[in-house]
Amino acid sequence: MSEMHNDQPDLLAPALAHSTYLQRLFYRYPELQALTSEQFGQPFSREEMLAFLAQAPVYSDEELKRRLRQLRQRVMARLIARELARLSDLPEAVTTISDLAEVAITAALDWLNQPDERHGEPIGEDSSTRQQLIVVGMGKLGGRELNVSSDIDLIFVYPEDGETTGPRKISNHEFFALQGKRLINLIGDNTDDGFVFRVDMRLRPFGDSGPLVCSFAALENYLLTQGREWERYAWIKGRALSGDAAGLDELVQPFVFRKYLDYGAYQSMRDLHSQIRREVQRRDKLDNIKLGPGGIREIEFIGQVFQLIRGGRSKALRQRATRVILRELGQQGTLPEEAVADLDAAYVFLRDLEHRIMYLDDAQTQMLPSGEADRARIASSMNYPDWDSFLVALNYHRDKVARQFEQVFSQSPVEGSNSSQDLSSLQDEQAAERLESKGYINAAEVIRRLQSYTSSNRYQQMPERCRKRLDIILPALIDTAADYPSPDVTLLRVLDLIESVSRRESYLALLAEHPQALRRLTDLYSASSWVSQYLTRHPILLDELLDARLLYQEPDWAVLGARLREDIREYDGDTEGKMDCLRHFQHAQIFRLVAQDIAGMLTLEKVSDHLSDLADLILSVTLEEVWRELPGRHRETPAFAVIGYGKLGGKELGYGSDLDCVFLFDDADPNAQEIYARFAKRIVSWLTSLTSAGMLYDIDLRLRPNGASGLLVSSLEAFSEYQHKSAWVWEHQAISRARFAAGDRQIGQWFEHFRCEILSLPRDAEALRQEVQQMRERMLETHPAHPDDVKHLRGGIVDIEFIVQFLILAHAARCPALTANSGNIALLGVASEAGLIPAELAEPSRYAYRELRRLQHAARLNDSKPGAAELEALAGHLEKVRELWTQLFAQ
């Protein structure tokens, strides 16, 4: 922090001028003033605390109490002196006080855990092992962010019931209740030397009326049957300071963090905050910097509501410290970086202020002082010339917090809706007329569908909270869908989603709490049947609708890959968790891309590039994780690569495309073939298995050497031999669109060199022409050239692909530029520039390919076929493709 100063007593002057508590302390213990001056230059470390307690043996509760209180006096004196001399900061203050609390609790437990001749040891009735009291630190102690004159919120838990081993047997419950009472006394009793920490036990099950201690079984039963929403909030920071921390987390975390996104937390936190606000106003505590508007509690609430909503899916949001959570929310994009910066700055300012208020008299208060002298001390210690200047800064920070809080917790539209109608209005005779006036075409069918749903057992039997939300969402949906070209179709598509999630209050809460999400949802459902089906299958993606900034942000795959790898590390030892993590990630990225696609932000080529990059990333991470878990792996990283063929190889993936893959390895180990075959099977299983989160990709491996009858993986030597000696012409056609997708980059480099070598082999042009033409005719037998099938019609996508593949195989030896895997449009240009095809046919063919792919893509989004008018507009270009085909293959 700062080097030692020569004139140490002068450095204590700011602290003594500010703190009457420190004045009293130094007056009573002058030697403490000298010690503080001497050790002023260094923070009070945990090691120093432990060393102080170890200086003298303890023989009684009273001696330990005195020793602990002397430690607190030393810690507080140095901390006040350092902070008011500007040698320390907020992290040092909260760390020092949190260390003090943990050291004191540990010292008390060590003393209490000495052999008990009367009662003996508490033994678990199931495990027959010695039981230990688990002291759970809640609130700021759990988050290691205690303030300097804090009480500590504790809960006492023990794993198993049973009884002690001594001559005077008592139950484990009685034993730990006695221990708990003594621990509270050791730390909280206000003796002639003061106290260490005030102890608050009101967060325990059933509060003050409940037992002081409880077993794991009793705690679990309480949380399942009695646990309230505010207790979920309280347990976010719960942290075991002793005993079986893992066992406690396993029990508590499912109660705190729901498996799915939990938007119902908004209303619960809003209710809790309203209670606090009412209490503050009733007691005239608007000057309370913790509980008042724009105070510390509101910052904590902002972080904690997102922990409750998203912590079930994101382990990074299960951390306890407020500032850590704010930073994480910024990194995840949940809160704008500017908002995070404002909240963090306000938090530091308010916590510093809280400490300076407490330093005045060591009182547990967050009220701004009313006396002129104390106000002057506060202003000066906060580095402002006077109280008015200080208030300007304070109000600036509190206003920032209050505005952000209102943005997050603004009144639910469920409570404040003023939709033009309610569901009961669908029953009257004018209902159809009103819907038709809004633009609905078949109003009677819309009404029938809505009435059928609201009279169904499913609707009638759902919890009242869900029905309340639905009764507002549905009329709002009727109004919103009316703004779109096909309101009937749009409304019924969204209604399919709402019916499928209607018993999941969290999703209803999301739509009720965020009208902008309902609007974006309707945008997408109106634009694409594919999107509506995709989102209805994966409703967890509704979360993506909340932040337009993220939804419409073009992906940075390097950044996203780092985030995915970081997230998946949280599931070490949990294969299904890793597989679901991959699926959630892939679904979210596809959803973002389709939203940008529908909004016209991306060209078709860019969409395909991104979908291919996403597939490469999923393949890469899957390889890493499967290899990490593979039994019998013989090296740190596999000498293995995935080669993409077809749409993956040509970077022309669409939504829902399968992946054509070939697996190669380059490993001299005698068991390599067997090891990599097992590896490949697991990769395919990871990618294709249907888990609760859905699936990733269908995988097609028929392009490997010898097709479905061939080995699942090939060595480079075997692959090379096959391609040179046994491969059919169509397999060389396929390799023209192949590329390295994932795995060992050296194998990828080898493949690219080898691919160019194969494509550049000398070939008999006439034999090649006949082979390609015969292959196209065989394809027509199974996929006739229907005039509305943009892929297989004559002059369509397949014809153009075959033309390009023929040109590559026939001429790459003399025109190496044709070996570039740059796409059919670019390669037609290369062939034209090289004089291999006439420009007057090349350009229309390039245009036709681009437009046919666009039509194919649009049809995919709406589960339809291209319209006759659109195809008619391309008739001239398709004729040029057919003319080019005739020129190449009729010779």
PDB file of C-alpha atoms in Angstrom, residues 289-540:
ATOM      1  CA  ILE A 289     -27.558   4.659   2.860  1.00  0.00           C
ATOM      2  CA  LYS A 290     -28.094   0.911   3.035  1.00  0.00           C
ATOM      3  CA  LEU A 291     -31.883   0.593   2.917  1.00  0.00           C
ATOM      4  CA  GLY A 292     -32.953   3.917   1.442  1.00  0.00           C
ATOM      5  CA  PRO A 293     -33.498   4.714  -2.256  1.00  0.00           C
ATOM      6  CA  GLY A 294     -30.352   4.219  -4.314  1.00  0.00           C
ATOM      7  CA  GLY A 295     -28.650   2.508  -1.363  1.00  0.00           C
ATOM      8  CA  ILE A 296     -26.394  -0.491  -0.892  1.00  0.00           C
ATOM      9  CA  ARG A 297     -29.302  -2.939  -0.683  1.00  0.00           C
ATOM     10  CA  GLU A 298     -30.590  -1.926  -4.118  1.00  0.00           C
ATOM     11  CA  ILE A 299     -27.188  -2.655  -5.669  1.00  0.00           C
ATOM     12  CA  GLU A 300     -27.172  -6.044  -3.952  1.00  0.00           C
ATOM     13  CA  PHE A 301     -30.713  -6.735  -5.174  1.00  0.00           C
ATOM     14  CA  ILE A 302     -29.753  -5.998  -8.782  1.00  0.00           C
ATOM     15  CA  GLY A 303     -26.977  -8.573  -8.637  1.00  0.00           C
ATOM     16  CA  GLN A 304     -28.983 -11.116  -6.690  1.00  0.00           C
ATOM     17  CA  VAL A 305     -32.083 -11.091  -8.867  1.00  0.00           C
ATOM     18  CA  PHE A 306     -29.962 -12.155 -11.832  1.00  0.00           C
ATOM     19  CA  GLN A 307     -28.261 -14.766  -9.661  1.00  0.00           C
ATOM     20  CA  LEU A 308     -31.665 -16.223  -8.821  1.00  0.00           C
ATOM     21  CA  ILE A 309     -32.811 -16.049 -12.448  1.00  0.00           C
ATOM     22  CA  ARG A 310     -29.713 -17.433 -14.144  1.00  0.00           C
ATOM     23  CA  GLY A 311     -27.640 -19.126 -11.439  1.00  0.00           C
ATOM     24  CA  GLY A 312     -29.154 -22.523 -12.178  1.00  0.00           C
ATOM     25  CA  ARG A 313     -27.569 -22.420 -15.622  1.00  0.00           C
ATOM     26  CA  SER A 314     -24.469 -20.342 -14.955  1.00  0.00           C
ATOM     27  CA  LYS A 315     -22.240 -21.486 -12.121  1.00  0.00           C
ATOM     28  CA  ALA A 316     -20.246 -18.279 -12.502  1.00  0.00           C
ATOM     29  CA  LEU A 317     -23.296 -16.495 -11.055  1.00  0.00           C
ATOM     30  CA  ARG A 318     -23.193 -18.572  -7.883  1.00  0.00           C
ATOM     31  CA  GLN A 319     -20.273 -16.583  -6.540  1.00  0.00           C
ATOM     32  CA  ARG A 320     -21.083 -14.568  -3.450  1.00  0.00           C
ATOM     33  CA  ALA A 321     -19.319 -11.205  -3.553  1.00  0.00           C
ATOM     34  CA  THR A 322     -21.434  -8.344  -4.907  1.00  0.00           C
ATOM     35  CA  ARG A 323     -18.743  -6.691  -7.009  1.00  0.00           C
ATOM     36  CA  VAL A 324     -17.705 -10.040  -8.510  1.00  0.00           C
ATOM     37  CA  ILE A 325     -21.294 -10.703  -9.551  1.00  0.00           C
ATOM     38  CA  LEU A 326     -21.675  -7.246 -11.092  1.00  0.00           C
ATOM     39  CA  ARG A 327     -18.524  -7.794 -13.167  1.00  0.00           C
ATOM     40  CA  GLU A 328     -19.760 -11.230 -14.235  1.00  0.00           C
ATOM     41  CA  LEU A 329     -23.113  -9.791 -15.316  1.00  0.00           C
ATOM     42  CA  GLY A 330     -21.228  -7.270 -17.425  1.00  0.00           C
ATOM     43  CA  GLN A 331     -19.034  -9.933 -18.998  1.00  0.00           C
ATOM     44  CA  GLN A 332     -22.050 -12.093 -19.786  1.00  0.00           C
ATOM     45  CA  GLY A 333     -23.824  -9.116 -21.333  1.00  0.00           C
ATOM     46  CA  THR A 334     -26.731  -9.259 -18.894  1.00  0.00           C
ATOM     47  CA  LEU A 335     -26.041  -5.703 -17.751  1.00  0.00           C
ATOM     48  CA  PRO A 336     -24.513  -3.008 -19.970  1.00  0.00           C
ATOM     49  CA  GLU A 337     -20.883  -2.270 -19.101  1.00  0.00           C
ATOM     50  CA  GLU A 338     -21.797   1.349 -18.355  1.00  0.00           C
ATOM     51  CA  ALA A 339     -24.404   0.223 -15.824  1.00  0.00           C
ATOM     52  CA  VAL A 340     -21.879  -2.133 -14.204  1.00  0.00           C
ATOM     53  CA  ALA A 341     -19.341   0.684 -13.944  1.00  0.00           C
ATOM     54  CA  ASP A 342     -21.929   3.024 -12.381  1.00  0.00           C
ATOM     55  CA  LEU A 343     -23.102   0.405  -9.887  1.00  0.00           C
ATOM     56  CA  ASP A 344     -19.565  -0.584  -8.935  1.00  0.00           C
ATOM     57  CA  ALA A 345     -18.512   3.038  -8.386  1.00  0.00           C
ATOM     58  CA  ALA A 346     -21.634   3.663  -6.293  1.00  0.00           C
ATOM     59  CA  TYR A 347     -21.053   0.495  -4.279  1.00  0.00           C
ATOM     60  CA  VAL A 348     -17.485   1.520  -3.411  1.00  0.00           C
ATOM     61  CA  PHE A 349     -18.596   5.062  -2.529  1.00  0.00           C
ATOM     62  CA  LEU A 350     -21.477   3.881  -0.319  1.00  0.00           C
ATOM     63  CA  ARG A 351     -19.494   1.157   1.417  1.00  0.00           C
ATOM     64  CA  ASP A 352     -16.654   3.595   2.137  1.00  0.00           C
ATOM     65  CA  LEU A 353     -19.225   6.011   3.510  1.00  0.00           C
ATOM     66  CA  GLU A 354     -20.831   3.252   5.585  1.00  0.00           C
ATOM     67  CA  HIS A 355     -17.458   2.538   7.182  1.00  0.00           C
ATOM     68  CA  ARG A 356     -16.790   6.164   7.970  1.00  0.00           C
ATOM     69  CA  ILE A 357     -20.196   6.462   9.636  1.00  0.00           C
ATOM     70  CA  MET A 358     -19.386   3.388  11.720  1.00  0.00           C
ATOM     71  CA  TYR A 359     -15.897   4.633  12.551  1.00  0.00           C
ATOM     72  CA  LEU A 360     -17.416   7.623  14.318  1.00  0.00           C
ATOM     73  CA  ASP A 361     -18.513   5.604  17.339  1.00  0.00           C
ATOM     74  CA  ASP A 362     -18.247   1.906  16.411  1.00  0.00           C
ATOM     75  CA  ALA A 363     -22.029   1.831  16.043  1.00  0.00           C
ATOM     76  CA  GLN A 364     -23.910  -0.441  13.686  1.00  0.00           C
ATOM     77  CA  THR A 365     -25.714   2.243  11.729  1.00  0.00           C
ATOM     78  CA  GLN A 366     -26.015   3.329   8.128  1.00  0.00           C
ATOM     79  CA  MET A 367     -27.838   6.600   8.891  1.00  0.00           C
ATOM     80  CA  LEU A 368     -26.301   9.859   7.747  1.00  0.00           C
ATOM     81  CA  PRO A 369     -25.392  11.895  10.826  1.00  0.00           C
ATOM     82  CA  SER A 370     -27.524  14.879  11.786  1.00  0.00           C
ATOM     83  CA  GLY A 371     -24.993  16.751  13.927  1.00  0.00           C
ATOM     84  CA  GLU A 372     -22.862  19.448  12.307  1.00  0.00           C
ATOM     85  CA  ALA A 373     -19.602  18.155  13.800  1.00  0.00           C
ATOM     86  CA  ASP A 374     -20.139  14.581  12.600  1.00  0.00           C
ATOM     87  CA  ARG A 375     -21.209  15.819   9.189  1.00  0.00           C
ATOM     88  CA  ALA A 376     -17.999  17.798   8.881  1.00  0.00           C
ATOM     89  CA  ARG A 377     -15.994  14.689   9.870  1.00  0.00           C
ATOM     90  CA  ILE A 378     -17.795  12.563   7.262  1.00  0.00           C
ATOM     91  CA  ALA A 379     -17.303  15.130   4.497  1.00  0.00           C
ATOM     92  CA  SER A 380     -13.616  15.502   5.315  1.00  0.00           C
ATOM     93  CA  SER A 381     -12.997  11.737   5.559  1.00  0.00           C
ATOM     94  CA  MET A 382     -14.700  11.273   2.163  1.00  0.00           C
ATOM     95  CA  ASN A 383     -12.336  13.924   0.737  1.00  0.00           C
ATOM     96  CA  TYR A 384     -14.897  16.739   0.271  1.00  0.00           C
ATOM     97  CA  PRO A 385     -14.472  20.309   1.585  1.00  0.00           C
ATOM     98  CA  ASP A 386     -17.921  20.507   3.155  1.00  0.00           C
ATOM     99  CA  TRP A 387     -21.188  18.664   3.695  1.00  0.00           C
ATOM    100  CA  ASP A 388     -22.971  20.240   0.719  1.00  0.00           C
ATOM    101  CA  SER A 389     -20.231  19.185  -1.700  1.00  0.00           C
ATOM    102  CA  PHE A 390     -20.328  15.698  -0.247  1.00  0.00           C
ATOM    103  CA  LEU A 391     -24.132  15.527  -0.654  1.00  0.00           C
ATOM    104  CA  VAL A 392     -23.838  16.367  -4.344  1.00  0.00           C
ATOM    105  CA  ALA A 393     -21.571  13.345  -4.846  1.00  0.00           C
ATOM    106  CA  LEU A 394     -23.734  11.101  -2.660  1.00  0.00           C
ATOM    107  CA  ASN A 395     -26.908  12.032  -4.524  1.00  0.00           C
ATOM    108  CA  TYR A 396     -25.170  11.492  -7.861  1.00  0.00           C
ATOM    109  CA  HIS A 397     -24.347   7.895  -6.943  1.00  0.00           C
ATOM    110  CA  ARG A 398     -27.716   7.192  -5.340  1.00  0.00           C
ATOM    111  CA  ASP A 399     -29.551   8.552  -8.378  1.00  0.00           C
ATOM    112  CA  LYS A 400     -27.520   6.263 -10.660  1.00  0.00           C
ATOM    113  CA  VAL A 401     -28.373   3.249  -8.507  1.00  0.00           C
ATOM    114  CA  ALA A 402     -32.049   4.165  -8.206  1.00  0.00           C
ATOM    115  CA  ARG A 403     -32.415   4.608 -11.978  1.00  0.00           C
ATOM    116  CA  GLN A 404     -30.759   1.274 -12.683  1.00  0.00           C
ATOM    117  CA  PHE A 405     -32.857  -0.376 -10.003  1.00  0.00           C
ATOM    118  CA  GLU A 406     -36.049   0.988 -11.544  1.00  0.00           C
ATOM    119  CA  GLN A 407     -35.000  -0.275 -14.958  1.00  0.00           C
ATOM    120  CA  VAL A 408     -34.503  -3.771 -13.580  1.00  0.00           C
ATOM    121  CA  PHE A 409     -37.433  -3.838 -11.151  1.00  0.00           C
ATOM    122  CA  SER A 410     -39.975  -1.529 -12.785  1.00  0.00           C
ATOM    123  CA  GLN A 411     -43.552  -2.465 -11.988  1.00  0.00           C
ATOM    124  CA  SER A 412     -44.584  -5.654 -13.716  1.00  0.00           C
ATOM    125  CA  PRO A 413     -46.726  -5.025 -16.785  1.00  0.00           C
ATOM    126  CA  VAL A 414     -48.921  -7.799 -15.359  1.00  0.00           C
ATOM    127  CA  GLU A 415     -49.886  -5.378 -12.602  1.00  0.00           C
ATOM    128  CA  GLY A 416     -50.000  -2.257 -14.706  1.00  0.00           C
ATOM    129  CA  SER A 417     -51.375  -3.481 -18.012  1.00  0.00           C
ATOM    130  CA  ASN A 418     -53.908  -1.389 -19.899  1.00  0.00           C
ATOM    131  CA  SER A 419     -54.502  -3.745 -22.818  1.00  0.00           C
ATOM    132  CA  SER A 420     -57.481  -2.844 -24.940  1.00  0.00           C
ATOM    133  CA  GLN A 421     -59.370  -5.949 -23.872  1.00  0.00           C
ATOM    134  CA  ASP A 422     -59.330  -8.864 -21.490  1.00  0.00           C
ATOM    135  CA  LEU A 423     -60.101 -12.529 -22.026  1.00  0.00           C
ATOM    136  CA  SER A 424     -63.689 -12.199 -20.862  1.00  0.00           C
ATOM    137  CA  SER A 425     -64.371  -9.936 -23.830  1.00  0.00           C
ATOM    138  CA  LEU A 426     -63.888 -12.938 -26.146  1.00  0.00           C
ATOM    139  CA  GLN A 427     -67.235 -14.272 -24.913  1.00  0.00           C
ATOM    140  CA  ASP A 428     -69.477 -11.474 -26.181  1.00  0.00           C
ATOM    141  CA  GLU A 429     -71.124 -11.182 -29.585  1.00  0.00           C
ATOM    142  CA  GLN A 430     -68.928  -8.355 -30.791  1.00  0.00           C
ATOM    143  CA  ALA A 431     -65.641 -10.250 -30.197  1.00  0.00           C
ATOM    144  CA  ALA A 432     -65.232 -11.398 -33.808  1.00  0.00           C
ATOM    145  CA  GLU A 433     -66.074  -7.954 -35.123  1.00  0.00           C
ATOM    146  CA  ARG A 434     -63.444  -6.334 -32.882  1.00  0.00           C
ATOM    147  CA  LEU A 435     -60.759  -8.812 -34.024  1.00  0.00           C
ATOM    148  CA  GLU A 436     -61.651  -8.274 -37.665  1.00  0.00           C
ATOM    149  CA  SER A 437     -61.312  -4.526 -37.150  1.00  0.00           C
ATOM    150  CA  LYS A 438     -57.766  -5.187 -35.948  1.00  0.00           C
ATOM    151  CA  GLY A 439     -56.980  -7.080 -39.175  1.00  0.00           C
ATOM    152  CA  TYR A 440     -57.693 -10.698 -38.255  1.00  0.00           C
ATOM    153  CA  ILE A 441     -58.950 -12.704 -41.227  1.00  0.00           C
ATOM    154  CA  ASN A 442     -60.532 -15.707 -39.514  1.00  0.00           C
ATOM    155  CA  ALA A 443     -61.556 -14.149 -36.219  1.00  0.00           C
ATOM    156  CA  ALA A 444     -63.965 -16.985 -35.400  1.00  0.00           C
ATOM    157  CA  GLU A 445     -61.144 -19.561 -35.503  1.00  0.00           C
ATOM    158  CA  VAL A 446     -58.903 -17.372 -33.351  1.00  0.00           C
ATOM    159  CA  ILE A 447     -61.671 -17.004 -30.765  1.00  0.00           C
ATOM    160  CA  ARG A 448     -62.445 -20.735 -30.869  1.00  0.00           C
ATOM    161  CA  ARG A 449     -58.779 -21.578 -30.257  1.00  0.00           C
ATOM    162  CA  LEU A 450     -58.424 -19.124 -27.365  1.00  0.00           C
ATOM    163  CA  GLN A 451     -61.689 -20.233 -25.755  1.00  0.00           C
ATOM    164  CA  SER A 452     -60.702 -23.874 -26.139  1.00  0.00           C
ATOM    165  CA  TYR A 453     -57.473 -23.206 -24.334  1.00  0.00           C
ATOM    166  CA  THR A 454     -58.896 -21.066 -21.500  1.00  0.00           C
ATOM    167  CA  SER A 455     -61.645 -23.615 -20.828  1.00  0.00           C
ATOM    168  CA  SER A 456     -59.254 -26.581 -20.853  1.00  0.00           C
ATOM    169  CA  ASN A 457     -58.334 -28.562 -17.745  1.00  0.00           C
ATOM    170  CA  ARG A 458     -54.713 -27.575 -18.319  1.00  0.00           C
ATOM    171  CA  TYR A 459     -55.563 -23.901 -17.954  1.00  0.00           C
ATOM    172  CA  GLN A 460     -58.083 -24.330 -15.135  1.00  0.00           C
ATOM    173  CA  GLN A 461     -55.736 -26.450 -13.010  1.00  0.00           C
ATOM    174  CA  MET A 462     -52.618 -24.309 -13.310  1.00  0.00           C
ATOM    175  CA  PRO A 463     -51.502 -22.249 -10.286  1.00  0.00           C
ATOM    176  CA  GLU A 464     -53.317 -18.947  -9.840  1.00  0.00           C
ATOM    177  CA  ARG A 465     -50.101 -16.965 -10.384  1.00  0.00           C
ATOM    178  CA  CYS A 466     -49.692 -18.546 -13.808  1.00  0.00           C
ATOM    179  CA  ARG A 467     -53.320 -17.860 -14.745  1.00  0.00           C
ATOM    180  CA  LYS A 468     -52.986 -14.225 -13.665  1.00  0.00           C
ATOM    181  CA  ARG A 469     -49.986 -13.777 -15.889  1.00  0.00           C
ATOM    182  CA  LEU A 470     -51.663 -15.530 -18.815  1.00  0.00           C
ATOM    183  CA  ASP A 471     -54.823 -13.466 -18.465  1.00  0.00           C
ATOM    184  CA  ILE A 472     -52.723 -10.379 -19.196  1.00  0.00           C
ATOM    185  CA  ILE A 473     -50.269 -11.889 -21.723  1.00  0.00           C
ATOM    186  CA  LEU A 474     -52.964 -13.248 -24.049  1.00  0.00           C
ATOM    187  CA  PRO A 475     -54.854  -9.961 -24.606  1.00  0.00           C
ATOM    188  CA  ALA A 476     -51.494  -8.200 -25.048  1.00  0.00           C
ATOM    189  CA  LEU A 477     -50.564 -10.866 -27.611  1.00  0.00           C
ATOM    190  CA  ILE A 478     -53.828 -10.304 -29.508  1.00  0.00           C
ATOM    191  CA  ASP A 479     -52.992  -6.592 -29.767  1.00  0.00           C
ATOM    192  CA  THR A 480     -49.361  -7.210 -30.706  1.00  0.00           C
ATOM    193  CA  ALA A 481     -50.040  -9.838 -33.378  1.00  0.00           C
ATOM    194  CA  ALA A 482     -52.525  -7.474 -35.012  1.00  0.00           C
ATOM    195  CA  ASP A 483     -49.606  -5.281 -36.103  1.00  0.00           C
ATOM    196  CA  TYR A 484     -48.226  -7.992 -38.441  1.00  0.00           C
ATOM    197  CA  PRO A 485     -49.205  -8.933 -42.017  1.00  0.00           C
ATOM    198  CA  SER A 486     -50.760 -12.303 -41.050  1.00  0.00           C
ATOM    199  CA  PRO A 487     -52.088 -11.743 -37.531  1.00  0.00           C
ATOM    200  CA  ASP A 488     -54.031 -15.031 -37.394  1.00  0.00           C
ATOM    201  CA  VAL A 489     -50.980 -17.151 -38.242  1.00  0.00           C
ATOM    202  CA  THR A 490     -48.718 -15.124 -35.968  1.00  0.00           C
ATOM    203  CA  LEU A 491     -51.018 -15.318 -32.954  1.00  0.00           C
ATOM    204  CA  LEU A 492     -51.636 -19.061 -33.319  1.00  0.00           C
ATOM    205  CA  ARG A 493     -47.904 -19.756 -33.647  1.00  0.00           C
ATOM    206  CA  VAL A 494     -47.160 -17.831 -30.447  1.00  0.00           C
ATOM    207  CA  LEU A 495     -50.110 -19.492 -28.740  1.00  0.00           C
ATOM    208  CA  ASP A 496     -48.502 -22.894 -29.479  1.00  0.00           C
ATOM    209  CA  LEU A 497     -45.462 -21.731 -27.519  1.00  0.00           C
ATOM    210  CA  ILE A 498     -47.500 -20.308 -24.645  1.00  0.00           C
ATOM    211  CA  GLU A 499     -49.513 -23.527 -24.343  1.00  0.00           C
ATOM    212  CA  SER A 500     -46.313 -25.577 -24.222  1.00  0.00           C
ATOM    213  CA  VAL A 501     -44.780 -23.477 -21.414  1.00  0.00           C
ATOM    214  CA  SER A 502     -47.925 -22.433 -19.580  1.00  0.00           C
ATOM    215  CA  ARG A 503     -47.162 -24.523 -16.493  1.00  0.00           C
ATOM    216  CA  ARG A 504     -43.672 -23.058 -16.272  1.00  0.00           C
ATOM    217  CA  GLU A 505     -44.247 -19.835 -14.389  1.00  0.00           C
ATOM    218  CA  SER A 506     -40.740 -18.618 -15.116  1.00  0.00           C
ATOM    219  CA  TYR A 507     -41.376 -18.305 -18.863  1.00  0.00           C
ATOM    220  CA  LEU A 508     -44.717 -16.617 -18.309  1.00  0.00           C
ATOM    221  CA  ALA A 509     -43.027 -14.244 -15.890  1.00  0.00           C
ATOM    222  CA  LEU A 510     -40.413 -13.383 -18.521  1.00  0.00           C
ATOM    223  CA  LEU A 511     -43.075 -12.398 -21.060  1.00  0.00           C
ATOM    224  CA  ALA A 512     -45.122 -10.576 -18.444  1.00  0.00           C
ATOM    225  CA  GLU A 513     -42.148  -8.710 -16.984  1.00  0.00           C
ATOM    226  CA  HIS A 514     -40.664  -7.761 -20.373  1.00  0.00           C
ATOM    227  CA  PRO A 515     -43.142  -6.524 -22.982  1.00  0.00           C
ATOM    228  CA  GLN A 516     -40.220  -5.913 -25.360  1.00  0.00           C
ATOM    229  CA  ALA A 517     -39.547  -9.670 -25.258  1.00  0.00           C
ATOM    230  CA  LEU A 518     -43.144 -10.363 -26.293  1.00  0.00           C
ATOM    231  CA  ARG A 519     -42.751  -7.901 -29.169  1.00  0.00           C
ATOM    232  CA  ARG A 520     -39.481  -9.487 -30.381  1.00  0.00           C
ATOM    233  CA  LEU A 521     -41.016 -12.922 -30.001  1.00  0.00           C
ATOM    234  CA  THR A 522     -43.948 -11.881 -32.202  1.00  0.00           C
ATOM    235  CA  ASP A 523     -41.540 -10.393 -34.768  1.00  0.00           C
ATOM    236  CA  LEU A 524     -39.793 -13.734 -35.153  1.00  0.00           C
ATOM    237  CA  TYR A 525     -42.904 -15.908 -35.059  1.00  0.00           C
ATOM    238  CA  SER A 526     -44.515 -13.757 -37.719  1.00  0.00           C
ATOM    239  CA  ALA A 527     -41.465 -13.957 -39.978  1.00  0.00           C
ATOM    240  CA  SER A 528     -40.646 -17.665 -39.845  1.00  0.00           C
ATOM    241  CA  SER A 529     -42.411 -20.928 -39.086  1.00  0.00           C
ATOM    242  CA  TRP A 530     -39.008 -22.595 -38.670  1.00  0.00           C
ATOM    243  CA  VAL A 531     -38.036 -20.129 -35.959  1.00  0.00           C
ATOM    244  CA  SER A 532     -41.368 -20.577 -34.212  1.00  0.00           C
ATOM    245  CA  GLN A 533     -40.961 -24.365 -34.176  1.00  0.00           C
ATOM    246  CA  TYR A 534     -37.334 -24.076 -33.052  1.00  0.00           C
ATOM    247  CA  LEU A 535     -38.146 -21.724 -30.186  1.00  0.00           C
ATOM    248  CA  THR A 536     -41.175 -23.768 -29.131  1.00  0.00           C
ATOM    249  CA  ARG A 537     -38.867 -26.815 -28.902  1.00  0.00           C
ATOM    250  CA  HIS A 538     -36.278 -24.810 -26.947  1.00  0.00           C
ATOM    251  CA  PRO A 539     -38.210 -22.271 -24.847  1.00  0.00           C
ATOM    252  CA  ILE A 540     -35.133 -21.658 -22.717  1.00  0.00           C
TER     253      ILE A 540
END
